[in-house]
Amino acid sequence: MTARRVNALDGAWSFGPLEPGADPGAVPDELLGTAIVPHVVAELSWRDWDPASWERDWLYRKRFAGAGEPGRRYFLRFAGVLTTTRPILNGRPLEPHGGGYLPFDREVTGLLAARNVLDVVVDGRFDADVPPNSDRPSDVVDFWQPAGLHREVALVARPADHVRDVFAKPVRVLDDARRGLVVRCELDLVDGGPAQLRAQLRDADRPVAEAEREVDLGPGRGTAELVLDGLSGVRLWDPDSPHLYDVVVTLRRAGRVVDEHRVRTGFREVRFDRDGFRLNGERLRLFGVNRHQLFPFAGAAMPARVQRRDAEILRRELNCTMVRCSHYPPHEAFLDACDELGLLVWDEPPGWQHLGSGRWLERAHRDVHDMIVRDRNHPSVVLWAARLNETPGDAEFYGRTERLAKSLDDSRPTTGAILGADHATTDFQHDVFGYNDYSASTGPDGLPQPEPEPPRRDLPYLISEAVGTLSGPARFYRRTDPQAVQQGQALAHAQVHDLAGADPAYAGVLAWAGFDYPSGHGNIDRGVKWPGVVDLFRVPKPGAAMYRAQVDPRRRPVIEPSFHWDLTGPSPVRELGEAAIWSNVDRLELFVGGEPFGALTAARERYPNLPYPPFLADFGAVRGIPELRVDGYLDDRMVLTRRFSADRSADRLVLRPDDRELVAGGADATRVEIRVVDRYGADRPHTAGDVELDLTGPAELVGPARFPLAETGGVGAVWLRSARSGTGRVRLRALHPSAGEARTELTVTAS
Ligand code: GAL
């Protein structure tokens, strides 16, 4: 029998708080409730999270059958647990783990019985020995870290002799004749002795190339390398055409397949030079944002489908070419999606403005190791942070992390994000200088601009944060804020991308931030940080309009105002001197109340380095509640028209699910947007009143049944999670006092 089997241990677990000093094994099942894994221990709203609700011991219990087969080895795999984990299998304590964002395995061969009890004690306290934490209260870190089994748990069965890990490293990618793939295999053998190892490159299911060799290793762990050469004609991976290949490694003994291990790869060459970034030899401007993974109501505990959706928003809706995973490695499904969508990634170990000592540092070092080993087959990952975000210099420690990164993967450059004023003084041993540029200087319009002169010209240079709540025109960008704040966000992001685009020394800008996130630190309002161009509910704000327009119009013409066409509400568009319409067409023709209101061209003189600058209009004199129509032309051809109504009487409620199908069993989930829109479908902010939600069928609501739409600015979302049992139709009905009723349906299918 070949290969591994994975028994997912997600779905329903028994769960409850564990009293101090209590013996977990002595807690009767009847005292425990139910948890669905991925899981967060606390009841969370979308805001005002309270760390006291998760900072204690918790007990998770899973009962499962199966003594295991002789000749196999068994591993429990935890993909991510916040913060400290003490697993106990059938009364036997397994080695604890401290650290919230990377996977760990525990071998349980020989410990399985016909009926198994897995108790997992999760300590949700802010452990001072675990990066990014310190011995100060947990709000010292900028983002909340609510506890729980927030990623999947599985029991993995492997053959006794198996391929433990494979790193498939493309080499000489740009040389068609000499292109190759070095496949480094880590084997774990019980018996040792001669065996055959084969690596096959496959395009979908079609074999493209293979290499084979004999290995003769003793018992234990060993490494063997295979080289696939002459890979002329393979398709390269890039953001527009992210072509992926599979690498299948087979271990054979006496002609019989003993184990098979499969990874994905993509062929691309990454180079950071002092005059910018090159992918496959071509200059590519890095255009993107930072991402935190926190969700309303669920913390980090969202399944693969929901994690993937964030990558889709960034790549398909905001046209980003890159994302920085601030400030910890993301769920693996997010990186899988980045591979498939062509979204480049800065991967980063957990860290935030603090370097501990002793055990803390060893764990930070281990995190760099575990991150690279987990993620090095993702072609989307182009940078390893070998330095933790905004931490003080430590030549000895960062020399070690740098050497570690290069020893695990010499094909990618390293980086680290330096805090503002430290740029001149810090020692920096990595390849690409990352700079969180919250420079206080302002450019035209009083908006922030990057340091006029890049602080380092001796190294490749990338702005790793900008705008945010520290140097933008506002500290909060809430939907409920005035139009000037919303639009100011779009203009501020435009300005940093534009000014950095003027100088090839800037590889690009990863602005702060992609998404709002719950936090207890610094500039917060109601426990939320609001610098996202997309809100907590994953709905782009008017501030995202700039990003949405940066796409070739032949691919997708865009007309996206960074204001709401609202002339009578609490924040009328008339308060904007210049109302920015973000578009990628050549010319816009405006009509107000059906009458021509002038033609516009893009403000290219103001944003000469932005591929698609805004079109600026003045609606100060408009009165009444007329419609706005915007026609977009490429040459003389109208390619898009959009309408906006100022008449609130025809506003309506809409529900929009991201998916129409969910997998049964409790772990799968999808988002449903709740919006009040005008008669043409444009968002209407400042709408008063709650939305009542009524759900029927085999799903559960992740979110409140009474949604406070006024507080979230007329737009929000809940998530629907498949029920633990049952398949079939799910119906969601929503009712709003003025915008009426909306309904949607989806189907829960057997896995
Ligand atoms: C930066 C930090 C980010 C975030 C930001 C504030 O200095 O790296 O994590 O805290 O400030 O908006």
PDB file of N, CA, C and O in Angstrom, residues 358-404:
ATOM      1  N   GLY A 358      16.896  34.391  25.096  1.00  0.00           N
ATOM      2  CA  GLY A 358      16.846  32.983  25.490  1.00  0.00           C
ATOM      3  C   GLY A 358      15.861  32.166  24.670  1.00  0.00           C
ATOM      4  O   GLY A 358      15.968  32.061  23.449  1.00  0.00           O
ATOM      5  N   ARG A 359      14.882  31.600  25.371  1.00  0.00           N
ATOM      6  CA  ARG A 359      13.909  30.707  24.745  1.00  0.00           C
ATOM      7  C   ARG A 359      13.115  31.415  23.636  1.00  0.00           C
ATOM      8  O   ARG A 359      12.766  30.832  22.610  1.00  0.00           O
ATOM      9  N   TRP A 360      12.807  32.667  23.895  1.00  0.00           N
ATOM     10  CA  TRP A 360      12.057  33.467  22.908  1.00  0.00           C
ATOM     11  C   TRP A 360      12.831  33.513  21.591  1.00  0.00           C
ATOM     12  O   TRP A 360      12.280  33.256  20.517  1.00  0.00           O
ATOM     13  N   LEU A 361      14.113  33.828  21.696  1.00  0.00           N
ATOM     14  CA  LEU A 361      14.917  33.937  20.471  1.00  0.00           C
ATOM     15  C   LEU A 361      15.035  32.592  19.771  1.00  0.00           C
ATOM     16  O   LEU A 361      15.004  32.516  18.541  1.00  0.00           O
ATOM     17  N   GLU A 362      15.174  31.525  20.563  1.00  0.00           N
ATOM     18  CA  GLU A 362      15.267  30.199  19.933  1.00  0.00           C
ATOM     19  C   GLU A 362      13.992  29.877  19.174  1.00  0.00           C
ATOM     20  O   GLU A 362      14.005  29.286  18.102  1.00  0.00           O
ATOM     21  N   ARG A 363      12.867  30.284  19.765  1.00  0.00           N
ATOM     22  CA  ARG A 363      11.598  30.030  19.071  1.00  0.00           C
ATOM     23  C   ARG A 363      11.477  30.895  17.819  1.00  0.00           C
ATOM     24  O   ARG A 363      10.926  30.453  16.808  1.00  0.00           O
ATOM     25  N   ALA A 364      11.963  32.109  17.873  1.00  0.00           N
ATOM     26  CA  ALA A 364      11.917  32.972  16.684  1.00  0.00           C
ATOM     27  C   ALA A 364      12.784  32.364  15.580  1.00  0.00           C
ATOM     28  O   ALA A 364      12.423  32.376  14.391  1.00  0.00           O
ATOM     29  N   HIS A 365      13.916  31.810  15.964  1.00  0.00           N
ATOM     30  CA  HIS A 365      14.807  31.148  15.019  1.00  0.00           C
ATOM     31  C   HIS A 365      14.101  29.922  14.428  1.00  0.00           C
ATOM     32  O   HIS A 365      14.086  29.708  13.214  1.00  0.00           O
ATOM     33  N   ARG A 366      13.460  29.142  15.301  1.00  0.00           N
ATOM     34  CA  ARG A 366      12.699  27.976  14.840  1.00  0.00           C
ATOM     35  C   ARG A 366      11.579  28.403  13.882  1.00  0.00           C
ATOM     36  O   ARG A 366      11.288  27.731  12.889  1.00  0.00           O
ATOM     37  N   ASP A 367      10.925  29.540  14.172  1.00  0.00           N
ATOM     38  CA  ASP A 367       9.846  30.015  13.298  1.00  0.00           C
ATOM     39  C   ASP A 367      10.361  30.301  11.886  1.00  0.00           C
ATOM     40  O   ASP A 367       9.685  30.007  10.902  1.00  0.00           O
ATOM     41  N   VAL A 368      11.554  30.897  11.795  1.00  0.00           N
ATOM     42  CA  VAL A 368      12.120  31.161  10.460  1.00  0.00           C
ATOM     43  C   VAL A 368      12.298  29.823   9.740  1.00  0.00           C
ATOM     44  O   VAL A 368      11.930  29.657   8.571  1.00  0.00           O
ATOM     45  N   HIS A 369      12.826  28.850  10.471  1.00  0.00           N
ATOM     46  CA  HIS A 369      13.020  27.512   9.898  1.00  0.00           C
ATOM     47  C   HIS A 369      11.686  26.921   9.441  1.00  0.00           C
ATOM     48  O   HIS A 369      11.524  26.499   8.294  1.00  0.00           O
ATOM     49  N   ASP A 370      10.722  26.902  10.343  1.00  0.00           N
ATOM     50  CA  ASP A 370       9.459  26.216  10.038  1.00  0.00           C
ATOM     51  C   ASP A 370       8.700  26.916   8.906  1.00  0.00           C
ATOM     52  O   ASP A 370       8.036  26.268   8.099  1.00  0.00           O
ATOM     53  N   MET A 371       8.796  28.231   8.860  1.00  0.00           N
ATOM     54  CA  MET A 371       8.137  28.977   7.783  1.00  0.00           C
ATOM     55  C   MET A 371       8.737  28.609   6.423  1.00  0.00           C
ATOM     56  O   MET A 371       8.012  28.323   5.465  1.00  0.00           O
ATOM     57  N   ILE A 372      10.054  28.590   6.357  1.00  0.00           N
ATOM     58  CA  ILE A 372      10.684  28.330   5.062  1.00  0.00           C
ATOM     59  C   ILE A 372      10.431  26.890   4.628  1.00  0.00           C
ATOM     60  O   ILE A 372      10.109  26.626   3.466  1.00  0.00           O
ATOM     61  N   VAL A 373      10.521  25.966   5.566  1.00  0.00           N
ATOM     62  CA  VAL A 373      10.274  24.565   5.200  1.00  0.00           C
ATOM     63  C   VAL A 373       8.817  24.381   4.765  1.00  0.00           C
ATOM     64  O   VAL A 373       8.525  23.690   3.800  1.00  0.00           O
ATOM     65  N   ARG A 374       7.902  25.058   5.434  1.00  0.00           N
ATOM     66  CA  ARG A 374       6.497  24.923   5.037  1.00  0.00           C
ATOM     67  C   ARG A 374       6.237  25.545   3.666  1.00  0.00           C
ATOM     68  O   ARG A 374       5.468  25.000   2.874  1.00  0.00           O
ATOM     69  N   ASP A 375       6.855  26.685   3.381  1.00  0.00           N
ATOM     70  CA  ASP A 375       6.390  27.521   2.260  1.00  0.00           C
ATOM     71  C   ASP A 375       7.315  27.573   1.047  1.00  0.00           C
ATOM     72  O   ASP A 375       7.006  28.250   0.068  1.00  0.00           O
ATOM     73  N   ARG A 376       8.445  26.873   1.052  1.00  0.00           N
ATOM     74  CA  ARG A 376       9.420  27.122  -0.012  1.00  0.00           C
ATOM     75  C   ARG A 376       9.032  26.532  -1.356  1.00  0.00           C
ATOM     76  O   ARG A 376       9.704  26.803  -2.356  1.00  0.00           O
ATOM     77  N   ASN A 377       7.986  25.726  -1.427  1.00  0.00           N
ATOM     78  CA  ASN A 377       7.555  25.261  -2.754  1.00  0.00           C
ATOM     79  C   ASN A 377       6.542  26.199  -3.408  1.00  0.00           C
ATOM     80  O   ASN A 377       6.090  25.927  -4.516  1.00  0.00           O
ATOM     81  N   HIS A 378       6.184  27.291  -2.745  1.00  0.00           N
ATOM     82  CA  HIS A 378       5.204  28.213  -3.336  1.00  0.00           C
ATOM     83  C   HIS A 378       5.910  29.201  -4.263  1.00  0.00           C
ATOM     84  O   HIS A 378       6.673  30.048  -3.781  1.00  0.00           O
ATOM     85  N   PRO A 379       5.629  29.137  -5.556  1.00  0.00           N
ATOM     86  CA  PRO A 379       6.289  30.097  -6.448  1.00  0.00           C
ATOM     87  C   PRO A 379       5.906  31.541  -6.139  1.00  0.00           C
ATOM     88  O   PRO A 379       6.655  32.466  -6.437  1.00  0.00           O
ATOM     89  N   SER A 380       4.743  31.740  -5.519  1.00  0.00           N
ATOM     90  CA  SER A 380       4.325  33.113  -5.209  1.00  0.00           C
ATOM     91  C   SER A 380       5.240  33.770  -4.180  1.00  0.00           C
ATOM     92  O   SER A 380       5.396  34.991  -4.184  1.00  0.00           O
ATOM     93  N   VAL A 381       5.849  32.969  -3.310  1.00  0.00           N
ATOM     94  CA  VAL A 381       6.703  33.565  -2.277  1.00  0.00           C
ATOM     95  C   VAL A 381       8.012  34.015  -2.914  1.00  0.00           C
ATOM     96  O   VAL A 381       8.752  33.202  -3.469  1.00  0.00           O
ATOM     97  N   VAL A 382       8.283  35.321  -2.846  1.00  0.00           N
ATOM     98  CA  VAL A 382       9.507  35.845  -3.462  1.00  0.00           C
ATOM     99  C   VAL A 382      10.461  36.443  -2.442  1.00  0.00           C
ATOM    100  O   VAL A 382      11.583  36.784  -2.782  1.00  0.00           O
ATOM    101  N   LEU A 383      10.016  36.600  -1.205  1.00  0.00           N
ATOM    102  CA  LEU A 383      10.880  37.174  -0.168  1.00  0.00           C
ATOM    103  C   LEU A 383      10.634  36.462   1.155  1.00  0.00           C
ATOM    104  O   LEU A 383       9.479  36.269   1.550  1.00  0.00           O
ATOM    105  N   TRP A 384      11.721  36.114   1.828  1.00  0.00           N
ATOM    106  CA  TRP A 384      11.627  35.649   3.219  1.00  0.00           C
ATOM    107  C   TRP A 384      12.005  36.799   4.131  1.00  0.00           C
ATOM    108  O   TRP A 384      13.093  37.356   3.981  1.00  0.00           O
ATOM    109  N   ALA A 385      11.146  37.136   5.074  1.00  0.00           N
ATOM    110  CA  ALA A 385      11.610  38.039   6.115  1.00  0.00           C
ATOM    111  C   ALA A 385      12.460  37.193   7.055  1.00  0.00           C
ATOM    112  O   ALA A 385      11.974  36.238   7.647  1.00  0.00           O
ATOM    113  N   ALA A 386      13.742  37.534   7.143  1.00  0.00           N
ATOM    114  CA  ALA A 386      14.630  36.855   8.085  1.00  0.00           C
ATOM    115  C   ALA A 386      14.820  37.752   9.298  1.00  0.00           C
ATOM    116  O   ALA A 386      15.608  37.474  10.185  1.00  0.00           O
ATOM    117  N   ARG A 387      14.096  38.853   9.283  1.00  0.00           N
ATOM    118  CA  ARG A 387      14.132  39.798  10.400  1.00  0.00           C
ATOM    119  C   ARG A 387      12.684  40.110  10.769  1.00  0.00           C
ATOM    120  O   ARG A 387      11.834  40.267   9.892  1.00  0.00           O
ATOM    121  N   LEU A 388      12.377  40.183  12.056  1.00  0.00           N
ATOM    122  CA  LEU A 388      10.999  40.370  12.515  1.00  0.00           C
ATOM    123  C   LEU A 388      10.615  41.842  12.428  1.00  0.00           C
ATOM    124  O   LEU A 388      11.454  42.729  12.635  1.00  0.00           O
ATOM    125  N   ASN A 389       9.332  42.078  12.176  1.00  0.00           N
ATOM    126  CA  ASN A 389       8.868  43.438  11.911  1.00  0.00           C
ATOM    127  C   ASN A 389       9.312  44.444  12.973  1.00  0.00           C
ATOM    128  O   ASN A 389       9.048  44.262  14.167  1.00  0.00           O
ATOM    129  N   GLU A 390       9.978  45.485  12.492  1.00  0.00           N
ATOM    130  CA  GLU A 390      10.305  46.658  13.321  1.00  0.00           C
ATOM    131  C   GLU A 390      10.970  46.287  14.633  1.00  0.00           C
ATOM    132  O   GLU A 390      10.650  46.855  15.686  1.00  0.00           O
ATOM    133  N   THR A 391      11.877  45.326  14.577  1.00  0.00           N
ATOM    134  CA  THR A 391      12.587  44.952  15.806  1.00  0.00           C
ATOM    135  C   THR A 391      13.937  45.647  15.850  1.00  0.00           C
ATOM    136  O   THR A 391      14.480  46.036  14.816  1.00  0.00           O
ATOM    137  N   PRO A 392      14.468  45.778  17.057  1.00  0.00           N
ATOM    138  CA  PRO A 392      15.785  46.399  17.163  1.00  0.00           C
ATOM    139  C   PRO A 392      16.861  45.551  16.491  1.00  0.00           C
ATOM    140  O   PRO A 392      16.663  44.346  16.303  1.00  0.00           O
ATOM    141  N   GLY A 393      17.968  46.162  16.145  1.00  0.00           N
ATOM    142  CA  GLY A 393      19.064  45.422  15.530  1.00  0.00           C
ATOM    143  C   GLY A 393      19.664  44.421  16.518  1.00  0.00           C
ATOM    144  O   GLY A 393      19.691  44.670  17.719  1.00  0.00           O
ATOM    145  N   ASP A 394      20.095  43.285  15.997  1.00  0.00           N
ATOM    146  CA  ASP A 394      20.789  42.297  16.819  1.00  0.00           C
ATOM    147  C   ASP A 394      21.659  41.514  15.841  1.00  0.00           C
ATOM    148  O   ASP A 394      21.205  40.559  15.210  1.00  0.00           O
ATOM    149  N   ALA A 395      22.912  41.978  15.718  1.00  0.00           N
ATOM    150  CA  ALA A 395      23.781  41.464  14.656  1.00  0.00           C
ATOM    151  C   ALA A 395      23.950  39.953  14.770  1.00  0.00           C
ATOM    152  O   ALA A 395      23.927  39.230  13.777  1.00  0.00           O
ATOM    153  N   GLU A 396      24.061  39.480  16.002  1.00  0.00           N
ATOM    154  CA  GLU A 396      24.323  38.051  16.189  1.00  0.00           C
ATOM    155  C   GLU A 396      23.092  37.232  15.763  1.00  0.00           C
ATOM    156  O   GLU A 396      23.180  36.319  14.940  1.00  0.00           O
ATOM    157  N   PHE A 397      21.935  37.619  16.294  1.00  0.00           N
ATOM    158  CA  PHE A 397      20.718  36.851  16.010  1.00  0.00           C
ATOM    159  C   PHE A 397      20.350  36.931  14.529  1.00  0.00           C
ATOM    160  O   PHE A 397      20.030  35.916  13.896  1.00  0.00           O
ATOM    161  N   TYR A 398      20.407  38.131  13.972  1.00  0.00           N
ATOM    162  CA  TYR A 398      20.003  38.247  12.573  1.00  0.00           C
ATOM    163  C   TYR A 398      21.056  37.691  11.606  1.00  0.00           C
ATOM    164  O   TYR A 398      20.730  37.354  10.473  1.00  0.00           O
ATOM    165  N   GLY A 399      22.280  37.547  12.089  1.00  0.00           N
ATOM    166  CA  GLY A 399      23.260  36.800  11.298  1.00  0.00           C
ATOM    167  C   GLY A 399      22.843  35.328  11.233  1.00  0.00           C
ATOM    168  O   GLY A 399      22.905  34.682  10.180  1.00  0.00           O
ATOM    169  N   ARG A 400      22.361  34.827  12.363  1.00  0.00           N
ATOM    170  CA  ARG A 400      21.919  33.413  12.406  1.00  0.00           C
ATOM    171  C   ARG A 400      20.686  33.181  11.538  1.00  0.00           C
ATOM    172  O   ARG A 400      20.604  32.189  10.817  1.00  0.00           O
ATOM    173  N   THR A 401      19.705  34.076  11.631  1.00  0.00           N
ATOM    174  CA  THR A 401      18.489  33.845  10.831  1.00  0.00           C
ATOM    175  C   THR A 401      18.808  33.951   9.343  1.00  0.00           C
ATOM    176  O   THR A 401      18.250  33.228   8.524  1.00  0.00           O
ATOM    177  N   GLU A 402      19.727  34.862   9.013  1.00  0.00           N
ATOM    178  CA  GLU A 402      20.101  35.024   7.605  1.00  0.00           C
ATOM    179  C   GLU A 402      20.771  33.741   7.082  1.00  0.00           C
ATOM    180  O   GLU A 402      20.423  33.231   6.021  1.00  0.00           O
ATOM    181  N   ARG A 403      21.691  33.219   7.860  1.00  0.00           N
ATOM    182  CA  ARG A 403      22.377  31.986   7.417  1.00  0.00           C
ATOM    183  C   ARG A 403      21.391  30.816   7.352  1.00  0.00           C
ATOM    184  O   ARG A 403      21.434  30.001   6.432  1.00  0.00           O
ATOM    185  N   LEU A 404      20.482  30.780   8.305  1.00  0.00           N
ATOM    186  CA  LEU A 404      19.475  29.710   8.311  1.00  0.00           C
ATOM    187  C   LEU A 404      18.615  29.787   7.040  1.00  0.00           C
ATOM    188  O   LEU A 404      18.387  28.778   6.360  1.00  0.00           O
TER     189      LEU A 404
END
